Short mmCIF file of C-alpha atoms in Angstrom, two decimals:
data_model
loop_
_atom_site.label_atom_id
_atom_site.label_comp_id
_atom_site.label_asym_id
_atom_site.label_seq_id
_atom_site.Cartn_x
_atom_site.Cartn_y
_atom_site.Cartn_z
CA UNK K 293 117.02 82.15 91.37
CA UNK K 294 117.07 79.63 94.38
CA UNK K 295 113.73 77.64 94.68
CA UNK K 296 111.84 78.16 97.95
CA UNK K 297 113.62 76.65 101.16
CA UNK K 298 111.31 73.40 102.12
CA UNK K 299 111.73 74.00 105.89
CA UNK K 300 110.69 77.90 105.61
CA UNK K 301 108.16 77.70 102.78
CA UNK K 302 110.24 80.92 101.60
CA UNK K 303 112.66 82.02 98.84
CA UNK K 304 116.24 83.16 100.06
CA UNK K 305 116.63 86.50 101.03
CA UNK K 306 117.32 89.33 98.34
CA UNK K 307 118.29 92.67 98.31
CA UNK K 308 116.01 95.67 97.77
CA UNK K 309 116.15 96.54 94.12
CA UNK K 310 116.49 100.42 93.21
CA UNK K 311 113.12 101.27 92.56
CA UNK K 312 112.32 99.85 95.93
CA UNK K 313 115.19 101.60 97.69
CA UNK K 314 113.73 104.93 96.36
CA UNK K 315 110.56 103.94 98.48
CA UNK K 316 112.76 102.72 101.40
CA UNK K 317 114.29 106.08 101.15
CA UNK K 318 111.17 108.07 101.66
CA UNK K 319 109.80 106.30 104.47
CA UNK K 320 112.88 106.02 106.26
CA UNK K 321 113.31 109.66 106.80
CA UNK K 322 109.77 110.59 107.18
CA UNK K 323 107.93 110.95 110.28
CA UNK K 324 104.39 109.55 108.75
CA UNK K 325 104.86 106.00 107.35
CA UNK K 326 102.01 105.76 105.05
CA UNK K 327 103.83 108.07 102.72
CA UNK K 328 104.96 104.82 100.40
CA UNK K 329 101.14 103.24 100.02
CA UNK K 330 99.41 102.88 97.30
CA UNK K 331 95.42 103.25 98.26
CA UNK K 332 93.14 102.39 95.20
CA UNK K 333 89.89 101.11 94.31
CA UNK K 334 88.17 99.25 91.37
CA UNK K 335 84.52 98.44 90.54
CA UNK K 336 82.18 97.68 88.25
CA UNK K 337 78.51 98.17 87.85
CA UNK K 338 77.58 94.54 87.85
CA UNK K 339 76.52 91.97 90.27
CA UNK K 340 79.41 90.33 91.63
CA UNK K 341 79.78 87.05 93.85
CA UNK K 342 81.70 88.02 96.50
CA UNK K 343 82.35 84.02 97.40
CA UNK K 344 83.74 83.68 94.04
CA UNK K 345 85.61 86.71 94.07
CA UNK K 346 87.35 85.33 97.42
CA UNK K 347 88.62 82.11 95.80
CA UNK K 348 89.72 84.33 92.84
CA UNK K 349 91.88 86.74 95.08
CA UNK K 350 93.62 83.51 96.86
CA UNK K 351 94.30 82.14 93.45
CA UNK K 352 95.41 85.68 92.22
CA UNK K 353 97.87 85.84 95.24
CA UNK K 354 99.19 82.47 93.80
CA UNK K 355 99.59 83.78 90.28
CA UNK K 356 100.86 87.21 91.27
CA UNK K 357 104.52 86.28 93.52
CA UNK K 358 104.67 90.03 94.71
CA UNK K 359 101.64 89.26 96.75
CA UNK K 360 103.85 86.81 98.56
CA UNK K 361 106.28 89.19 99.28
CA UNK K 362 107.90 89.96 102.83
CA UNK K 363 110.54 92.07 104.48
CA UNK K 364 112.74 91.66 107.09
CA UNK K 365 115.71 93.31 108.97
CA UNK K 366 119.27 91.58 108.29
CA UNK K 367 121.63 93.42 109.95
CA UNK K 368 121.51 97.10 109.04
CA UNK K 369 119.95 96.24 105.81
CA UNK K 370 116.27 95.34 104.82
CA UNK K 371 116.04 92.22 102.56
CA UNK K 372 113.33 90.66 100.87
CA UNK K 373 111.72 87.08 100.48
CA UNK K 374 108.86 85.04 98.82
CA UNK K 375 106.50 82.95 100.73
CA UNK K 376 105.85 79.72 99.15
CA UNK K 377 102.21 79.77 99.98
CA UNK K 378 100.09 82.39 101.45
CA UNK K 379 96.16 82.55 101.42
CA UNK K 380 93.88 85.06 103.05
CA UNK K 381 91.16 83.33 105.32
CA UNK K 382 88.48 85.74 104.68
CA UNK K 383 87.69 89.55 103.28
CA UNK K 384 86.10 91.88 105.15
CA UNK K 385 82.95 93.19 102.99
CA UNK K 386 81.77 96.80 103.40
CA UNK K 387 78.38 98.30 101.98
CA UNK K 388 78.45 102.18 101.96
CA UNK K 389 75.02 104.35 101.68
CA UNK K 390 76.94 107.00 99.40
CA UNK K 391 79.95 108.04 97.26
CA UNK K 392 80.99 110.15 100.59
CA UNK K 393 80.96 107.51 103.02
CA UNK K 394 82.92 105.34 100.86
CA UNK K 395 85.59 108.00 100.41
CA UNK K 396 85.49 109.15 103.53
CA UNK K 397 86.17 105.21 104.80
CA UNK K 398 89.02 104.47 102.22
CA UNK K 399 90.74 107.75 103.11
CA UNK K 400 90.82 106.91 106.59
CA UNK K 401 92.30 103.43 105.94
CA UNK K 402 94.81 105.29 103.23
CA UNK K 403 96.21 107.28 105.96
CA UNK K 404 96.60 104.29 108.28
CA UNK K 405 100.15 102.82 107.94
CA UNK K 406 100.66 99.36 106.40
CA UNK K 407 103.23 97.75 108.73
CA UNK K 408 105.12 96.05 105.85
CA UNK K 409 108.03 95.11 108.66
CA UNK K 410 105.29 93.21 110.30
CA UNK K 411 103.96 90.86 107.63
CA UNK K 412 101.11 93.59 106.64
CA UNK K 413 102.01 94.21 103.10
CA UNK K 414 98.75 95.13 101.94
CA UNK K 415 94.99 95.53 103.06
CA UNK K 416 92.20 94.32 100.91
CA UNK K 417 88.20 95.10 101.46
CA UNK K 418 85.48 94.20 98.85
CA UNK K 419 82.61 96.80 98.91
CA UNK K 420 79.34 97.91 97.60
CA UNK K 421 78.06 101.35 96.88
CA UNK K 422 74.69 101.48 95.14
CA UNK K 423 75.04 99.75 91.95
CA UNK K 424 78.92 99.18 92.43
CA UNK K 425 80.74 96.46 93.46
CA UNK K 426 84.45 96.58 93.89
CA UNK K 427 87.59 96.09 95.65
CA UNK K 428 89.67 98.17 97.83
CA UNK K 429 93.45 97.42 98.01
CA UNK K 430 96.20 99.68 100.39
CA UNK K 431 99.71 98.32 99.17
CA UNK K 432 102.71 99.16 100.18
CA UNK K 433 104.84 100.77 97.18
CA UNK K 434 107.82 98.49 97.42
CA UNK K 435 105.50 95.49 96.70
CA UNK K 436 103.44 97.04 94.12
CA UNK K 437 103.80 100.35 92.39
CA UNK K 438 100.83 101.93 90.42
CA UNK K 439 100.92 100.00 87.13
CA UNK K 440 101.11 96.69 88.98
CA UNK K 441 98.03 97.77 91.09
CA UNK K 442 96.25 97.95 87.85
CA UNK K 443 97.57 94.57 86.81
CA UNK K 444 96.40 93.24 89.97
CA UNK K 445 92.71 94.43 89.64
CA UNK K 446 92.99 93.03 85.85
CA UNK K 447 94.03 89.58 86.50
CA UNK K 448 91.83 89.63 89.50
CA UNK K 449 88.62 89.98 87.32
CA UNK K 450 89.82 87.85 84.78
CA UNK K 451 90.51 85.00 87.28
CA UNK K 452 86.88 85.76 88.63
CA UNK K 453 85.40 85.58 85.20
CA UNK K 454 86.96 82.46 84.48
CA UNK K 455 86.15 80.77 87.64
CA UNK K 456 82.24 82.47 87.67
CA UNK K 457 81.85 81.00 83.95
CA UNK K 458 84.03 77.61 83.74
CA UNK K 459 86.86 79.50 81.37
CA UNK K 460 90.53 78.67 81.22
CA UNK K 461 92.59 80.38 83.34
CA UNK K 462 94.14 83.88 81.90
CA UNK K 463 97.85 83.32 81.00
CA UNK K 464 100.23 83.02 83.91
CA UNK K 465 101.81 86.43 85.34
CA UNK K 466 105.77 86.92 85.15
CA UNK K 467 107.80 86.30 87.84
CA UNK K 468 108.75 89.45 90.32
CA UNK K 469 111.21 87.31 91.89
CA UNK K 470 112.86 86.14 88.50
CA UNK K 471 113.33 89.73 87.82
CA UNK K 472 114.93 90.79 90.75
CA UNK K 473 118.55 89.18 89.49
CA UNK K 474 118.42 91.35 86.46
CA UNK K 475 118.24 94.31 88.52
CA UNK K 476 120.96 93.10 90.47
CA UNK K 477 122.98 92.20 87.66
CA UNK K 478 122.68 95.55 86.15
CA UNK K 479 124.11 97.16 88.84
CA UNK K 480 127.33 95.79 87.82
CA UNK K 481 127.57 95.88 84.40
CA UNK K 482 129.20 98.16 82.04
CA UNK K 483 125.27 99.74 81.01
CA UNK K 484 125.36 101.17 84.45
CA UNK K 485 128.24 103.14 83.98
CA UNK K 486 127.28 104.17 80.76
CA UNK K 487 124.19 105.37 81.96
CA UNK K 488 125.69 107.22 84.89
CA UNK K 489 127.56 109.38 82.14
CA UNK K 490 124.96 110.11 80.49
CA UNK K 491 122.84 111.00 83.52
CA UNK K 492 125.66 112.81 84.64
CA UNK K 493 125.71 115.20 81.22
CA UNK K 494 121.94 115.44 81.27
CA UNK K 495 121.99 117.22 84.68
CA UNK K 496 125.02 119.44 83.75
CA UNK K 497 123.15 120.77 80.51
CA UNK K 498 121.51 124.13 81.15
CA UNK K 499 123.40 124.55 84.74
CA UNK K 500 121.65 125.07 87.88
CA UNK K 501 117.47 124.06 87.53
CA UNK K 502 114.99 126.36 88.73
CA UNK K 503 112.20 125.58 90.99
CA UNK K 504 108.81 127.22 89.77
CA UNK K 505 106.19 126.50 92.38
CA UNK K 506 102.76 125.86 91.72
CA UNK K 507 101.67 128.14 94.66
CA UNK K 508 103.89 131.00 92.91
CA UNK K 509 107.36 132.42 93.63
CA UNK K 510 106.87 132.84 97.38
CA UNK K 511 108.62 130.12 98.58
CA UNK K 512 111.55 130.92 96.59
CA UNK K 513 111.80 134.52 97.34
CA UNK K 514 111.77 133.93 101.02
CA UNK K 515 114.18 131.70 101.22
CA UNK K 516 116.44 134.13 99.07
CA UNK K 517 116.06 136.62 101.83
CA UNK K 518 116.46 134.00 104.55
CA UNK K 519 119.80 132.97 102.93
CA UNK K 520 120.77 136.30 101.92
CA UNK K 521 121.16 134.76 98.01
CA UNK K 522 119.20 136.96 95.60
CA UNK K 523 120.10 134.34 93.07
CA UNK K 524 118.86 131.21 94.79
CA UNK K 525 117.26 128.80 92.24
CA UNK K 526 116.18 125.89 94.11
CA UNK K 527 114.78 126.33 97.54
CA UNK K 528 113.89 123.56 100.38
CA UNK K 529 110.83 122.23 99.07
CA UNK K 530 110.59 118.71 100.53
CA UNK K 531 109.57 118.89 103.71
CA UNK K 532 109.17 115.12 105.84
CA UNK K 533 107.58 116.92 109.01
CA UNK K 534 104.97 119.54 108.03
CA UNK K 535 103.67 117.04 105.30
CA UNK K 536 99.98 116.99 105.71
CA UNK K 537 98.28 116.49 102.38
CA UNK K 538 94.86 116.68 100.94
CA UNK K 539 93.24 115.26 97.36
CA UNK K 540 91.75 117.02 94.87
CA UNK K 541 90.01 115.10 92.08
CA UNK K 542 89.98 117.22 88.86
CA UNK K 543 88.17 115.92 85.61
CA UNK K 544 88.26 116.61 81.91
CA UNK K 545 84.93 116.14 80.12
CA UNK K 546 84.76 113.69 77.29
CA UNK K 547 84.50 116.26 74.41
CA UNK K 548 88.05 117.55 75.26
CA UNK K 549 89.46 114.28 76.64
CA UNK K 550 88.82 112.66 73.05
CA UNK K 551 90.03 115.93 71.23
CA UNK K 552 93.42 115.21 73.52
CA UNK K 553 93.44 111.69 73.02
CA UNK K 554 92.93 111.99 69.08
CA UNK K 555 95.55 114.74 68.88
CA UNK K 556 98.17 112.11 70.65
CA UNK K 557 97.44 109.38 68.47
CA UNK K 558 97.62 111.60 65.15
CA UNK K 559 100.79 113.20 66.37
CA UNK K 560 102.57 110.00 68.10
CA UNK K 561 102.19 112.09 71.27
CA UNK K 562 101.88 110.24 74.87
CA UNK K 563 99.17 111.36 77.02
CA UNK K 564 101.55 112.04 79.84
CA UNK K 565 103.45 114.15 77.61
CA UNK K 566 100.70 116.28 76.67
CA UNK K 567 99.19 116.93 80.08
CA UNK K 568 102.30 117.61 81.50
CA UNK K 569 102.68 120.29 78.75
CA UNK K 570 99.73 121.92 80.32
CA UNK K 571 101.27 121.40 83.77
CA UNK K 572 104.70 123.41 82.83
CA UNK K 573 102.79 126.18 81.26
CA UNK K 574 100.99 127.01 83.97
CA UNK K 575 103.71 126.88 86.52
CA UNK K 576 106.07 128.85 84.19
CA UNK K 577 103.32 131.68 83.74
CA UNK K 578 102.64 132.14 87.75
CA UNK K 579 106.30 132.39 88.27
CA UNK K 580 106.73 135.43 85.59
CA UNK K 581 107.26 133.40 82.68
CA UNK K 582 110.25 131.69 83.72
CA UNK K 583 111.39 129.20 80.65
CA UNK K 584 113.17 126.34 82.87
CA UNK K 585 110.51 123.76 84.04
CA UNK K 586 111.52 120.62 86.19
CA UNK K 587 108.91 118.01 87.00
CA UNK K 588 109.28 114.17 87.91
CA UNK K 589 107.49 112.12 85.63
CA UNK K 590 107.21 108.51 86.84
CA UNK K 591 108.10 105.83 84.41
CA UNK K 592 106.62 102.39 84.76
CA UNK K 593 109.73 100.56 83.02
CA UNK K 594 107.38 98.05 81.65
CA UNK K 595 109.05 97.92 78.15
CA UNK K 596 108.67 94.57 77.15
CA UNK K 597 105.34 91.88 77.28
CA UNK K 598 106.64 89.87 80.10
CA UNK K 599 107.36 93.10 82.20
CA UNK K 600 103.76 94.29 81.18
CA UNK K 601 102.28 91.05 83.01
CA UNK K 602 104.76 91.70 86.10
CA UNK K 603 103.87 92.87 89.33
CA UNK K 604 106.08 94.17 91.80
CA UNK K 605 107.87 97.63 92.27
CA UNK K 606 109.65 98.85 89.04
CA UNK K 607 108.45 102.47 88.67
CA UNK K 608 111.12 105.20 89.10
CA UNK K 609 111.12 109.03 88.79
CA UNK K 610 112.48 110.64 85.79
CA UNK K 611 113.84 113.88 86.48
CA UNK K 612 112.68 115.90 83.54
CA UNK K 613 113.59 119.21 82.76
CA UNK K 614 112.21 121.43 79.68
CA UNK K 615 113.50 124.87 78.92
CA UNK K 616 111.71 126.87 76.17
CA UNK K 617 111.29 130.55 75.41
CA UNK K 618 108.15 133.07 74.84
CA UNK K 619 108.32 132.30 70.93
CA UNK K 620 108.28 128.56 71.44
CA UNK K 621 105.28 127.08 69.64
CA UNK K 622 102.93 124.61 71.49
CA UNK K 623 104.37 121.76 68.81
CA UNK K 624 107.67 122.68 69.52
CA UNK K 625 107.12 122.61 73.09
CA UNK K 626 105.65 118.98 72.86
CA UNK K 627 108.43 118.07 70.71
CA UNK K 628 111.05 119.32 73.14
CA UNK K 629 108.90 117.40 76.17
CA UNK K 630 109.00 114.12 74.15
CA UNK K 631 112.79 114.58 73.26
CA UNK K 632 113.19 114.64 76.49
CA UNK K 633 111.13 111.54 77.53
CA UNK K 634 113.04 109.50 74.86
CA UNK K 635 116.46 110.96 76.04
CA UNK K 636 115.90 109.57 79.64
CA UNK K 637 113.82 106.25 78.62
CA UNK K 638 117.05 105.03 76.83
CA UNK K 639 118.38 105.21 80.44
CA UNK K 640 115.31 104.32 82.64
CA UNK K 641 117.23 101.53 84.79
CA UNK K 642 119.53 104.07 86.16
CA UNK K 643 118.59 104.27 89.90
CA UNK K 644 116.65 107.53 90.78
CA UNK K 645 118.57 107.75 94.01
CA UNK K 646 122.15 108.02 91.83
CA UNK K 647 120.54 110.30 89.78
CA UNK K 648 119.45 112.65 92.52
CA UNK K 649 123.07 112.45 94.37
CA UNK K 650 124.69 113.03 90.64
CA UNK K 651 122.47 116.05 90.64
CA UNK K 652 123.12 117.15 94.09
CA UNK K 653 126.90 116.67 94.11
CA UNK K 654 126.84 118.85 90.32
CA UNK K 655 124.87 122.05 92.35
CA UNK K 656 125.67 121.41 95.89
CA UNK K 657 121.84 120.86 97.15
CA UNK K 658 121.20 119.42 100.22
CA UNK K 659 118.67 116.58 100.62
CA UNK K 660 115.27 119.05 101.42
CA UNK K 661 116.24 121.19 98.23
CA UNK K 662 114.59 120.02 95.12
CA UNK K 663 113.76 121.92 91.79
CA UNK K 664 110.69 119.70 90.97
CA UNK K 665 107.25 121.34 91.50
CA UNK K 666 105.40 118.04 90.88
CA UNK K 667 105.65 114.30 90.35
CA UNK K 668 103.11 112.86 87.97
CA UNK K 669 101.95 110.10 85.96
CA UNK K 670 99.90 108.59 83.61
CA UNK K 671 98.14 105.23 84.11
CA UNK K 672 97.29 103.16 81.04
CA UNK K 673 93.94 101.46 82.50
CA UNK K 674 92.06 100.77 79.47
CA UNK K 675 90.48 96.94 79.49
CA UNK K 676 90.94 97.11 83.41
CA UNK K 677 88.21 94.28 83.68
CA UNK K 678 87.70 91.18 81.87
CA UNK K 679 84.07 92.14 82.30
CA UNK K 680 84.24 95.32 79.57
CA UNK K 681 80.35 95.18 79.00
CA UNK K 682 79.77 97.12 82.06
CA UNK K 683 80.85 100.37 83.53
CA UNK K 684 83.72 100.47 86.13
CA UNK K 685 85.37 103.08 88.24
CA UNK K 686 89.17 103.23 89.13
CA UNK K 687 89.58 105.89 92.24
CA UNK K 688 92.73 107.01 94.27
CA UNK K 689 92.81 108.01 98.09
CA UNK K 690 94.21 110.70 100.22
CA UNK K 691 97.70 109.31 102.00
CA UNK K 692 97.16 112.13 104.32
CA UNK K 693 100.90 112.92 104.43
CA UNK K 694 103.33 113.55 101.49
CA UNK K 695 106.92 115.09 101.45
CA UNK K 696 107.09 116.72 97.83
CA UNK K 697 104.82 119.40 96.70
CA UNK K 698 102.61 117.39 94.88
CA UNK K 699 101.77 114.12 93.14
CA UNK K 700 99.12 113.70 90.12
CA UNK K 701 98.00 110.66 88.46
CA UNK K 702 95.66 110.78 85.46
CA UNK K 703 93.59 108.00 83.49
CA UNK K 704 90.89 107.69 81.19
CA UNK K 705 87.31 107.40 82.91
CA UNK K 706 85.94 104.05 81.41
CA UNK K 707 82.70 105.08 82.65
CA UNK K 708 82.10 108.61 81.22
CA UNK K 709 84.77 108.59 78.46
CA UNK K 710 86.75 111.39 80.04
CA UNK K 711 90.14 111.58 81.92
CA UNK K 712 90.18 112.00 85.64
CA UNK K 713 93.25 113.48 87.47
CA UNK K 714 94.10 113.11 91.22
CA UNK K 715 96.24 115.58 92.70
CA UNK K 716 97.40 115.03 96.13
CA UNK K 717 98.93 118.14 97.17
CA UNK K 718 100.81 119.10 100.56
CA UNK K 719 98.83 121.74 102.70
CA UNK K 720 101.42 123.90 104.20
CA UNK K 721 102.70 124.93 100.70
CA UNK K 722 99.75 124.51 98.44
CA UNK K 723 96.01 125.40 98.66
CA UNK K 724 93.13 123.85 97.01
CA UNK K 725 92.54 127.13 94.99
CA UNK K 726 96.23 126.46 93.65
CA UNK K 727 95.67 122.69 92.46
CA UNK K 728 91.82 124.34 90.84
CA UNK K 729 93.80 126.92 89.42
CA UNK K 730 96.51 124.37 87.81
CA UNK K 731 93.88 122.43 86.51
CA UNK K 732 91.77 124.54 84.92
CA UNK K 733 94.37 126.32 83.24
CA UNK K 734 96.33 123.43 81.97
CA UNK K 735 93.41 122.27 80.32
CA UNK K 736 92.79 125.92 78.75
CA UNK K 737 96.42 125.36 77.46
CA UNK K 738 96.13 122.02 76.19
CA UNK K 739 92.92 122.84 74.48
CA UNK K 740 94.30 126.13 72.68
CA UNK K 741 97.42 124.23 71.62
CA UNK K 742 95.76 121.00 69.87
CA UNK K 743 93.37 123.92 68.27
CA UNK K 744 96.16 125.71 66.94
CA UNK K 745 99.57 124.13 67.32
CA UNK K 746 101.68 127.10 66.07
CA UNK K 747 100.05 129.34 68.71
CA UNK K 748 103.37 130.69 70.63
CA UNK K 749 104.05 130.31 74.21
CA UNK K 750 103.76 133.98 75.11
CA UNK K 751 100.04 133.89 73.23
CA UNK K 752 98.89 130.83 75.41
CA UNK K 753 99.74 133.29 78.36
CA UNK K 754 97.32 135.48 77.32
CA UNK K 755 94.53 133.46 77.22
CA UNK K 756 94.32 132.67 81.08
#
């Protein structure tokens, strides 16, 4: 990588890497430009010196190079560069009288576009609500994915802790700029061709996928009538126009969460795999016990220690398809979900947009047709604060617009020991009652499955 140009105080121009291209593709074809933002807050039940936190924030901007990332039009392309130096002159601080006031204020900001092409790649506020003090960031997804946001909070409070207590600074973060070259080199490598072949074989296996919506079969049935195609399996489920969204906060109590996480540890299962099994069972059952489930699971693509200490946008969706029968046991379903996850992880650098085009070409799908009933990710937020002696809280906010039917993210609640799941859903397709039922039934399926791993899918369906 070239060093910053002294005359301009910025790096050379770089193309977007594939994960960023996926985000830009979403915004390019959406009327509402907030669809690629990541609005979250992190607070701690402890006194915070906001003057020191402001100093820590500028140190964080210097340490975390993705926070100095900017975008520019270069002909017909969007490119990016890194500022050599960047500081915030001040950060606005808000005091909220209630949780509801905090939620409403940040929901409003979340639904306001971050003007990333005009030099505004994020907005940051400090806040106090009751005995909680914290930081809110609304950041362009091409700058930070969800894991990068978690890293931002963790490192920011580690820097704050060092300043406040006169301790050495935490270990340096890895450079996102240096990683860009590796991403671009991969696109021209033999490995890219190998991954393309494997992805094509993956999509061909099982034939045309099936959309089992979280709202039930009515969308698919209505489009079968409209298109006079009774065999239609994939409707036009993506809508960049009628994309109003709401956010539903689901919670799993501590006792149930502990059983789930203990089961994962004992059986070598990722929490995201366990939870997506619950989602798949619910989607299957409300669509006539269809045995073909397709959802996108977000992969952070941070396999190495260096990548885990790097900001930026690396995450890409995995197009995960799991086929099972009524005789499949819960343990077997988990095993199949894990096998699909492992298979896709072997090719995790293959661009999502390329994978999507392969699927479209094989089955003749249009841009609006998609078999995925939701996007889902698990966020490993354990140890998110350097100040581990006080309860802390991570929250997400409603973008107000979302193209796909649903996006859900979940994480351990460090305050009460449970698991939080935030569901952002498109309201013209999915109701709040649909989301509540999804959450309730998924937890029921998971609880019954870990209690008796040999229980079959048909037996699980009978409990709700």
